[in-house]
Amino acid sequence: RLDTEHSSGAAFVVVLPVAPPSPERSVSAFHFPEGAQVLVVDGEQSHRERLRMALVARGCQVTTCETGKGALERFEQSMALGNPFSGVFLDVRLGKEQIGLWVLAKLLRQHPWVNVIACTDYDDPSMRKSFLQLGFKACLKKPLSPDALDACLANHFPSRTQ
């Protein structure tokens, strides 16, 4: 995909499929229960797609969106249909501002039980600690490593054995 803006240059986005696991690395031991679904919210398509593929490989149904407003709408739709998301993976920034924090506050105000996982490129431990204090259940550093994702899932989501 090619995104261009007049006088701002061009951005090229290339999404490559994930290669099958090598024999040296076993497939994730974590597997979502049948029917589990999560919402992935990230302003960058490549991050959304990478996380979506990783979660699908672990047996989860995944809905993605790129905006905070879209995330809240999709979450409410899932509630109205009686099939709420098991959790939300939320980019803290969502653009140039920390709109993810606004989305977190809105979600937790209405649904305090929901597992909201921060996905961030912030590497400052004090910043990540403050995200946890605001109500995120965990904070994952982008780009996500398979081991960090599995540890997060094991700690915050129900699983089934294969």
Short mmCIF file of C-alpha atoms in Angstrom, two decimals, residues 43-145:
data_model
loop_
_atom_site.label_atom_id
_atom_site.label_comp_id
_atom_site.label_asym_id
_atom_site.label_seq_id
_atom_site.Cartn_x
_atom_site.Cartn_y
_atom_site.Cartn_z
CA GLY A 43 -3.34 3.16 14.40
CA GLU A 44 -0.63 1.38 12.40
CA GLN A 45 -1.92 -1.28 10.06
CA SER A 46 1.27 -3.34 10.22
CA HIS A 47 1.08 -3.60 14.04
CA ARG A 48 -2.64 -4.48 13.89
CA GLU A 49 -2.05 -7.19 11.32
CA ARG A 50 0.97 -8.70 13.08
CA LEU A 51 -0.93 -8.97 16.36
CA ARG A 52 -4.06 -10.25 14.62
CA MET A 53 -2.09 -13.07 12.98
CA ALA A 54 -0.41 -13.99 16.27
CA LEU A 55 -3.74 -14.16 18.11
CA VAL A 56 -5.46 -16.13 15.34
CA ALA A 57 -2.58 -18.64 15.47
CA ARG A 58 -3.44 -19.08 19.16
CA GLY A 59 -7.08 -19.92 18.41
CA CYS A 60 -8.75 -16.55 18.87
CA GLN A 61 -11.27 -14.68 16.76
CA VAL A 62 -9.94 -11.16 16.23
CA THR A 63 -11.65 -7.92 15.29
CA THR A 64 -9.39 -4.99 14.42
CA CYS A 65 -9.84 -1.26 14.13
CA GLU A 66 -7.61 1.77 13.89
CA THR A 67 -9.42 4.46 15.90
CA GLY A 68 -10.56 4.97 19.45
CA LYS A 69 -14.10 5.79 18.37
CA GLY A 70 -14.21 2.64 16.25
CA ALA A 71 -12.96 0.58 19.19
CA LEU A 72 -15.71 1.83 21.48
CA GLU A 73 -18.37 1.24 18.80
CA ARG A 74 -17.19 -2.32 18.13
CA PHE A 75 -16.99 -3.10 21.83
CA GLU A 76 -20.56 -1.89 22.42
CA GLN A 77 -21.76 -3.88 19.38
CA SER A 78 -20.21 -7.05 20.83
CA MET A 79 -21.97 -6.37 24.15
CA ALA A 80 -25.33 -5.76 22.44
CA LEU A 81 -24.98 -9.06 20.56
CA GLY A 82 -24.29 -10.89 23.83
CA ASN A 83 -20.82 -11.93 22.70
CA PRO A 84 -18.42 -9.53 24.45
CA PHE A 85 -14.73 -9.41 23.69
CA SER A 86 -12.54 -11.35 26.13
CA GLY A 87 -10.08 -8.51 25.99
CA VAL A 88 -8.75 -5.50 24.15
CA PHE A 89 -5.20 -4.94 22.91
CA LEU A 90 -4.95 -1.17 22.76
CA ASP A 91 -2.26 1.07 21.30
CA VAL A 92 -1.65 3.78 23.89
CA ARG A 93 -0.97 6.50 21.33
CA LEU A 94 -3.47 5.94 18.51
CA GLY A 95 -2.07 8.78 16.49
CA LYS A 96 -0.05 11.71 17.72
CA GLU A 97 -1.75 11.86 21.12
CA GLN A 98 -2.41 9.32 23.85
CA ILE A 99 -5.99 8.66 22.74
CA GLY A 100 -5.63 5.08 23.93
CA LEU A 101 -5.78 6.38 27.52
CA TRP A 102 -9.13 8.03 26.77
CA VAL A 103 -10.42 4.75 25.28
CA LEU A 104 -9.19 2.85 28.35
CA ALA A 105 -11.03 5.22 30.70
CA LYS A 106 -14.27 4.93 28.70
CA LEU A 107 -14.07 1.12 28.56
CA LEU A 108 -13.31 0.69 32.24
CA ARG A 109 -16.02 3.14 33.28
CA GLN A 110 -18.66 1.04 31.50
CA HIS A 111 -17.07 -2.43 31.76
CA PRO A 112 -14.58 -2.62 34.67
CA TRP A 113 -14.13 -6.38 34.15
CA VAL A 114 -12.56 -6.12 30.70
CA ASN A 115 -8.92 -7.09 30.17
CA VAL A 116 -7.27 -4.16 28.42
CA ILE A 117 -3.65 -4.75 27.42
CA ALA A 118 -1.49 -1.75 26.49
CA CYS A 119 0.60 -2.10 23.34
CA THR A 120 3.22 0.61 23.25
CA ASP A 121 6.56 1.59 21.86
CA TYR A 122 7.37 3.47 25.08
CA ASP A 123 10.39 1.80 26.64
CA ASP A 124 10.51 3.82 29.86
CA PRO A 125 9.73 1.52 32.83
CA SER A 126 8.14 4.36 34.82
CA MET A 127 5.82 5.13 31.91
CA ARG A 128 4.82 1.48 31.61
CA LYS A 129 4.22 1.35 35.39
CA SER A 130 1.93 4.37 35.14
CA PHE A 131 -0.08 2.60 32.41
CA LEU A 132 -0.69 -0.29 34.81
CA GLN A 133 -1.77 2.14 37.52
CA LEU A 134 -4.30 3.64 35.10
CA GLY A 135 -5.99 0.26 34.67
CA PHE A 136 -4.24 -1.64 31.90
CA LYS A 137 -3.83 -5.30 32.95
CA ALA A 138 -0.45 -5.57 31.21
CA CYS A 139 1.86 -3.56 29.02
CA LEU A 140 3.46 -5.09 25.93
CA LYS A 141 6.37 -3.44 24.13
CA LYS A 142 6.09 -3.12 20.35
CA PRO A 143 7.13 -4.91 18.32
CA LEU A 144 5.64 -7.77 20.31
CA SER A 145 7.74 -10.85 20.93
#
